[in-house]
Amino acid sequence: MSTPAVVFSLGFTYDWAIGGYDFLEYMDRPEAFDKTRHLNDEYKDFIDYMSNSEKSDGLFNAQSDLLTESDKEKYRQLETVSRDAGCPKYYGVVSFDNNFLIENGLMTSDGKLDVHGIKELGREGINAMISTSNKLDNDNVYWTGAIHTNTDNIHIHFSICEYERREDRCKVYRDKDCIEVKAFDKLKSKIVNRVLGSDYSRQLTELERESIKPALSSGYGGCAEQLIRLADKLPSEGGWQYGRPKMRAYRDDIDKTVDAVIASDPQLSSLWKQYNDMLDSRTEYLRKIYGEGERHLYATFKPNRLEDFHKELGNQLLDDLAPLAEQLRASALPQAHPSENENSEQFLPPQYDEDTGIIMDMPEYSQPNSFDEEYYNSLYASMDAHPPENEVWFDEPPIIEANLYPYPQEFHPSEKETEASLRIEWTDRYKQALDLMYGSRTADGKELPKDLPAALELLSQESNSGNVLATYDLGKLYHIMSDENNDHTSLSEQNYKAALDGFQKLLDKQTSGWQHSYICYRVGKMYDKGLGTVQDYKAAREYYEKAGENRFAYFSLGNMYKFGSGVEVDMTMAVSYYEKALACKGDMPFASYALGQAYELGQGVKADEQKATQHYTQALTGFTAIYDKSHEDSISYRLGTMYLKGKGTDVDLAKAEKYLLESADNGNNQAQYQLGKLRLAQDRIDEAEQLFIKSAEKGNVYSAFSLGRIYMTEEKWDDSKAEQFLKQYLAGSDDELGIGEYALGKLYLSQDRIDEAEQLLISSSEKENLYASYKLGKLYLTDRKLDYTKAVKYLKPCADKADNEYAQYALGCIYLKKEHYDRKLAEKYLLESSGHNNSSAQLKLALMYREEQKYRQSDYWMRLAAQNGNEYAQKILAERHEQIRMKLHLGATANSVMRRVCSNMQTKAQQLLAQVERDEQEQKYKQAISQTYSR
């Protein structure tokens, strides 16, 4: 293994001495530092060691070639701060082989060093490493370096520190502070490339762009057949760019064609050899510089350069090929539909419908059967984004601290007041009732379980004493206690009406400022949610506005503009009110959460992930503080969803489940819905079913949709229940995505209720539901509703917008029918479907090309269809191979017979020739005898 011309090393430490001899641990290299000479603090620290005049001309940094003593003292002060802040100190060495420096003009043969030049090398390399690293910020680092000349190899020592700790990279896991390999490699390449200069790169680029690429365009003559074959294979709609995803299937053919063109042209072959020789020469040079270390940095140079250049040549070829391809395709278009040829149907596989050429058992929207699951999951995600949020009822914190709503002592009931005098008051009995209603914690942190009957008794006592707050919460408690066995709806409504009447009477009494504001908010909320009255958004907004500087009223106004409750949706106004809510005295986590959503989604403000996280974190802290005082269901629901989705915190399913379960037990139908979804994900179907049922009974249409979905699965199939709950969903929502109509349409198809299914799917398709469009397209290819024009109408958006391979295949088959014939569109859609490895489309292409006598293209797609499992393509190829085998066998037999005939003929010819020779000899002999006797 050769010694590299440049050696790089890099490390870091957390604990280093200032004014000691920590540099002994930095430079544990005998040739760089002799420990035995410096144990008595000859150098007081690493800075002193690096800049020692025996070794160096002094320290340099990013701005200066020589630091003063004053500068060094400042660096010591900075390093003290950095060390105390827990920052690591990075240290490294760049060591040069002296001969390498001499070869590249950085050192003379008599040892004179280009000090400034080498400092520039170090400066550029260190700065490049810092800029490339994701762990280091340019504005947060300082570094120093020094050239040492006291050894056989000139080397640069450097150290890097951070001004402040900006990341929580725990010291226990120290490797997290390592500078990344890519950043360290950047330092290496920056130094090496600067030493080597730019002449080589310029020569290589000139050879690529000014010699090889032009020669490629003029060298196609020797590869006409390959070029035509490639042109026929490429997509007919154009857009030929090597890097595009749709060209992935053709890249190997493009590369092979480029190689064939280069090999066929002598000039190109010569240039290509020159190019590869230059790459090999540079690779060897880099090997000498970097050495043959474990990572073989030198070895990646040529492959990377060749890969990039092959892409350029591929695009060059495609640009040149486009006009030729258009010409070839125009001349190849048939004048008549293939079905008009006598033998057009002979290659159709038996499983095809002979009229359409389409396999009628086309699968569902995507190839594994898991598509519906994937689809519903995406719908669930969209549901979470807005409609459920609109239904979440955010109450004020059940326990109001005295410093948030201070009320004067005289406001408490006095002995002069009657027991039934109306008031709002957070008495100890009222607080205790809320603790029992939701469950709470005692002062020493112990859990206080909920006790609804006890809460009911205390709230009844408090309500009878005239506390309107208790009357309102009685309405809510009766709502929580309502279930299929105990319907307390009438009692709930009765108490809500009494509470609304009480709040309004208190307003008529000209209550004081804080009371007036708070009661206006409570009345506004009751009109907003339709509690104890008919829902009236106009009245709600008026009361919210009367509340003045009230954070709950501001938040509620923001929600009205966010969800369009009685006003046009206006996220700018919504954000404005949320910000007003936060500006009021007291915490307002509801507004913080809403602002987090706004910044996350870019609604009413510019999207900002950092601000979104900041607001979510603030909201989580606020909700947790409220929860610690009372386990009110809307608060535990909100905490559960935040831990479920990782809002302001990491995803924590255990905590999510805890909070959602608590909220669900308190009757929160949104929590029941979310917990049901979580149970589904855990494959706990029975539990999910029961949660969805409870939630749906309280009017949650998304739970109803989920139940419809469950009852359409094989495990829980019940088409009667599925229809019941899907209809509930459709009755309670606008179904803006068309998902309910699509699901119910699918159900009706399974029940052979074709006309009803058709109408539902049409309505869903009009809402741009492509899954419904695909179902309709399939429906119009069956005998029940056969209509190719409608099939095209509904399949086309699935093929074009969703890249659905089955829709593309079906369209390709339809466009090959005589009455709908469009050869160009047929090829387009069949090629697109074939790009998904759809073997039916590949077979159809093969048959089409065979009818057009394009045998190379036909063979290519036939083989591909067979490789992808198409049984009929396999059968065709097997029969063809058998025919070829038989011909070869017959040819071999005929050849054997001919050889025997020839052999016999040759023997007879030889016998005849021998006879002729004997006859000639005999004749000569007779003539000689005759002459002898005549004498």
mmCIF file with all atom_site columns, C-alpha atoms in Angstrom, residues 611-704:
data_model
loop_
_atom_site.group_PDB
_atom_site.id
_atom_site.type_symbol
_atom_site.label_atom_id
_atom_site.label_alt_id
_atom_site.label_comp_id
_atom_site.label_asym_id
_atom_site.label_entity_id
_atom_site.label_seq_id
_atom_site.pdbx_PDB_ins_code
_atom_site.Cartn_x
_atom_site.Cartn_y
_atom_site.Cartn_z
_atom_site.occupancy
_atom_site.B_iso_or_equiv
_atom_site.pdbx_formal_charge
_atom_site.auth_seq_id
_atom_site.auth_comp_id
_atom_site.auth_asym_id
_atom_site.auth_atom_id
_atom_site.pdbx_PDB_model_num
ATOM 1  C CA . LYS A 1 611 ? -43.623 29.065 14.993 1.00 0.00 ? 611 LYS A CA 1
ATOM 2  C CA . ALA A 1 612 ? -46.123 26.223 14.715 1.00 0.00 ? 612 ALA A CA 1
ATOM 3  C CA . THR A 1 613 ? -44.032 24.074 17.056 1.00 0.00 ? 613 THR A CA 1
ATOM 4  C CA . GLN A 1 614 ? -43.594 27.008 19.435 1.00 0.00 ? 614 GLN A CA 1
ATOM 5  C CA . HIS A 1 615 ? -47.360 27.562 19.702 1.00 0.00 ? 615 HIS A CA 1
ATOM 6  C CA . TYR A 1 616 ? -48.116 23.827 19.979 1.00 0.00 ? 616 TYR A CA 1
ATOM 7  C CA . THR A 1 617 ? -45.586 23.483 22.796 1.00 0.00 ? 617 THR A CA 1
ATOM 8  C CA . GLN A 1 618 ? -47.121 26.480 24.588 1.00 0.00 ? 618 GLN A CA 1
ATOM 9  C CA . ALA A 1 619 ? -50.581 24.925 24.150 1.00 0.00 ? 619 ALA A CA 1
ATOM 10 C CA . LEU A 1 620 ? -49.443 21.553 25.492 1.00 0.00 ? 620 LEU A CA 1
ATOM 11 C CA . THR A 1 621 ? -48.025 23.208 28.610 1.00 0.00 ? 621 THR A CA 1
ATOM 12 C CA . GLY A 1 622 ? -51.266 25.143 29.142 1.00 0.00 ? 622 GLY A CA 1
ATOM 13 C CA . PHE A 1 623 ? -53.541 22.139 28.624 1.00 0.00 ? 623 PHE A CA 1
ATOM 14 C CA . THR A 1 624 ? -51.421 20.074 30.997 1.00 0.00 ? 624 THR A CA 1
ATOM 15 C CA . ALA A 1 625 ? -51.716 22.765 33.678 1.00 0.00 ? 625 ALA A CA 1
ATOM 16 C CA . ILE A 1 626 ? -55.516 22.793 33.301 1.00 0.00 ? 626 ILE A CA 1
ATOM 17 C CA . TYR A 1 627 ? -55.635 19.012 33.329 1.00 0.00 ? 627 TYR A CA 1
ATOM 18 C CA . ASP A 1 628 ? -53.663 18.910 36.571 1.00 0.00 ? 628 ASP A CA 1
ATOM 19 C CA . LYS A 1 629 ? -56.520 20.814 38.213 1.00 0.00 ? 629 LYS A CA 1
ATOM 20 C CA . SER A 1 630 ? -59.417 18.997 36.545 1.00 0.00 ? 630 SER A CA 1
ATOM 21 C CA . HIS A 1 631 ? -59.702 16.067 34.153 1.00 0.00 ? 631 HIS A CA 1
ATOM 22 C CA . GLU A 1 632 ? -62.351 17.816 32.040 1.00 0.00 ? 632 GLU A CA 1
ATOM 23 C CA . ASP A 1 633 ? -63.090 15.767 28.931 1.00 0.00 ? 633 ASP A CA 1
ATOM 24 C CA . SER A 1 634 ? -62.282 18.376 26.265 1.00 0.00 ? 634 SER A CA 1
ATOM 25 C CA . ILE A 1 635 ? -58.877 18.994 27.883 1.00 0.00 ? 635 ILE A CA 1
ATOM 26 C CA . SER A 1 636 ? -57.939 15.329 28.129 1.00 0.00 ? 636 SER A CA 1
ATOM 27 C CA . TYR A 1 637 ? -59.179 14.906 24.531 1.00 0.00 ? 637 TYR A CA 1
ATOM 28 C CA . ARG A 1 638 ? -56.933 17.709 23.340 1.00 0.00 ? 638 ARG A CA 1
ATOM 29 C CA . LEU A 1 639 ? -53.923 16.298 25.203 1.00 0.00 ? 639 LEU A CA 1
ATOM 30 C CA . GLY A 1 640 ? -54.628 12.864 23.758 1.00 0.00 ? 640 GLY A CA 1
ATOM 31 C CA . THR A 1 641 ? -54.720 14.110 20.165 1.00 0.00 ? 641 THR A CA 1
ATOM 32 C CA . MET A 1 642 ? -51.530 16.140 20.645 1.00 0.00 ? 642 MET A CA 1
ATOM 33 C CA . TYR A 1 643 ? -49.609 13.101 21.884 1.00 0.00 ? 643 TYR A CA 1
ATOM 34 C CA . LEU A 1 644 ? -51.237 11.000 19.156 1.00 0.00 ? 644 LEU A CA 1
ATOM 35 C CA . LYS A 1 645 ? -50.094 13.313 16.352 1.00 0.00 ? 645 LYS A CA 1
ATOM 36 C CA . GLY A 1 646 ? -46.921 14.732 17.869 1.00 0.00 ? 646 GLY A CA 1
ATOM 37 C CA . LYS A 1 647 ? -48.068 18.348 18.188 1.00 0.00 ? 647 LYS A CA 1
ATOM 38 C CA . GLY A 1 648 ? -45.657 20.258 20.425 1.00 0.00 ? 648 GLY A CA 1
ATOM 39 C CA . THR A 1 649 ? -44.174 16.975 21.568 1.00 0.00 ? 649 THR A CA 1
ATOM 40 C CA . ASP A 1 650 ? -42.952 13.643 20.278 1.00 0.00 ? 650 ASP A CA 1
ATOM 41 C CA . VAL A 1 651 ? -45.583 11.063 19.367 1.00 0.00 ? 651 VAL A CA 1
ATOM 42 C CA . ASP A 1 652 ? -46.371 9.073  22.498 1.00 0.00 ? 652 ASP A CA 1
ATOM 43 C CA . LEU A 1 653 ? -49.100 6.475  21.941 1.00 0.00 ? 653 LEU A CA 1
ATOM 44 C CA . ALA A 1 654 ? -49.154 5.394  25.580 1.00 0.00 ? 654 ALA A CA 1
ATOM 45 C CA . LYS A 1 655 ? -49.953 8.926  26.778 1.00 0.00 ? 655 LYS A CA 1
ATOM 46 C CA . ALA A 1 656 ? -52.344 9.468  23.857 1.00 0.00 ? 656 ALA A CA 1
ATOM 47 C CA . GLU A 1 657 ? -54.274 6.346  24.824 1.00 0.00 ? 657 GLU A CA 1
ATOM 48 C CA . LYS A 1 658 ? -54.388 7.365  28.487 1.00 0.00 ? 658 LYS A CA 1
ATOM 49 C CA . TYR A 1 659 ? -55.849 10.819 27.817 1.00 0.00 ? 659 TYR A CA 1
ATOM 50 C CA . LEU A 1 660 ? -58.232 9.699  25.060 1.00 0.00 ? 660 LEU A CA 1
ATOM 51 C CA . LEU A 1 661 ? -59.552 6.849  27.207 1.00 0.00 ? 661 LEU A CA 1
ATOM 52 C CA . GLU A 1 662 ? -60.217 9.235  30.072 1.00 0.00 ? 662 GLU A CA 1
ATOM 53 C CA . SER A 1 663 ? -62.009 11.690 27.764 1.00 0.00 ? 663 SER A CA 1
ATOM 54 C CA . ALA A 1 664 ? -63.978 8.885  26.108 1.00 0.00 ? 664 ALA A CA 1
ATOM 55 C CA . ASP A 1 665 ? -65.094 7.596  29.525 1.00 0.00 ? 665 ASP A CA 1
ATOM 56 C CA . ASN A 1 666 ? -66.418 11.096 30.193 1.00 0.00 ? 666 ASN A CA 1
ATOM 57 C CA . GLY A 1 667 ? -68.616 10.801 27.102 1.00 0.00 ? 667 GLY A CA 1
ATOM 58 C CA . ASN A 1 668 ? -66.569 12.904 24.686 1.00 0.00 ? 668 ASN A CA 1
ATOM 59 C CA . ASN A 1 669 ? -67.637 11.558 21.290 1.00 0.00 ? 669 ASN A CA 1
ATOM 60 C CA . GLN A 1 670 ? -64.561 12.987 19.531 1.00 0.00 ? 670 GLN A CA 1
ATOM 61 C CA . ALA A 1 671 ? -62.288 11.121 21.950 1.00 0.00 ? 671 ALA A CA 1
ATOM 62 C CA . GLN A 1 672 ? -64.329 7.971  21.370 1.00 0.00 ? 672 GLN A CA 1
ATOM 63 C CA . TYR A 1 673 ? -63.812 8.442  17.623 1.00 0.00 ? 673 TYR A CA 1
ATOM 64 C CA . GLN A 1 674 ? -60.033 9.003  17.897 1.00 0.00 ? 674 GLN A CA 1
ATOM 65 C CA . LEU A 1 675 ? -59.614 6.147  20.354 1.00 0.00 ? 675 LEU A CA 1
ATOM 66 C CA . GLY A 1 676 ? -61.639 3.923  18.030 1.00 0.00 ? 676 GLY A CA 1
ATOM 67 C CA . LYS A 1 677 ? -59.242 4.751  15.201 1.00 0.00 ? 677 LYS A CA 1
ATOM 68 C CA . LEU A 1 678 ? -56.322 3.909  17.456 1.00 0.00 ? 678 LEU A CA 1
ATOM 69 C CA . ARG A 1 679 ? -57.918 0.579  18.347 1.00 0.00 ? 679 ARG A CA 1
ATOM 70 C CA . LEU A 1 680 ? -58.400 -0.140 14.642 1.00 0.00 ? 680 LEU A CA 1
ATOM 71 C CA . ALA A 1 681 ? -54.701 0.502  14.035 1.00 0.00 ? 681 ALA A CA 1
ATOM 72 C CA . GLN A 1 682 ? -53.965 -1.958 16.856 1.00 0.00 ? 682 GLN A CA 1
ATOM 73 C CA . ASP A 1 683 ? -56.278 -4.513 15.205 1.00 0.00 ? 683 ASP A CA 1
ATOM 74 C CA . ARG A 1 684 ? -58.582 -4.461 18.232 1.00 0.00 ? 684 ARG A CA 1
ATOM 75 C CA . ILE A 1 685 ? -61.694 -4.454 16.057 1.00 0.00 ? 685 ILE A CA 1
ATOM 76 C CA . ASP A 1 686 ? -64.323 -5.293 18.672 1.00 0.00 ? 686 ASP A CA 1
ATOM 77 C CA . GLU A 1 687 ? -63.196 -2.466 20.986 1.00 0.00 ? 687 GLU A CA 1
ATOM 78 C CA . ALA A 1 688 ? -63.080 -0.018 18.073 1.00 0.00 ? 688 ALA A CA 1
ATOM 79 C CA . GLU A 1 689 ? -66.602 -1.045 17.063 1.00 0.00 ? 689 GLU A CA 1
ATOM 80 C CA . GLN A 1 690 ? -68.013 -0.328 20.538 1.00 0.00 ? 690 GLN A CA 1
ATOM 81 C CA . LEU A 1 691 ? -66.285 3.054  20.745 1.00 0.00 ? 691 LEU A CA 1
ATOM 82 C CA . PHE A 1 692 ? -67.596 4.069  17.317 1.00 0.00 ? 692 PHE A CA 1
ATOM 83 C CA . ILE A 1 693 ? -71.115 2.984  18.272 1.00 0.00 ? 693 ILE A CA 1
ATOM 84 C CA . LYS A 1 694 ? -71.078 5.183  21.410 1.00 0.00 ? 694 LYS A CA 1
ATOM 85 C CA . SER A 1 695 ? -69.709 8.107  19.425 1.00 0.00 ? 695 SER A CA 1
ATOM 86 C CA . ALA A 1 696 ? -72.167 7.660  16.544 1.00 0.00 ? 696 ALA A CA 1
ATOM 87 C CA . GLU A 1 697 ? -75.081 7.559  18.967 1.00 0.00 ? 697 GLU A CA 1
ATOM 88 C CA . LYS A 1 698 ? -74.025 11.049 20.069 1.00 0.00 ? 698 LYS A CA 1
ATOM 89 C CA . GLY A 1 699 ? -74.150 12.225 16.446 1.00 0.00 ? 699 GLY A CA 1
ATOM 90 C CA . ASN A 1 700 ? -70.511 11.850 15.408 1.00 0.00 ? 700 ASN A CA 1
ATOM 91 C CA . VAL A 1 701 ? -70.855 11.191 11.671 1.00 0.00 ? 701 VAL A CA 1
ATOM 92 C CA . TYR A 1 702 ? -67.192 10.243 11.280 1.00 0.00 ? 702 TYR A CA 1
ATOM 93 C CA . SER A 1 703 ? -67.693 7.398  13.716 1.00 0.00 ? 703 SER A CA 1
ATOM 94 C CA . ALA A 1 704 ? -70.751 6.411  11.692 1.00 0.00 ? 704 ALA A CA 1
#
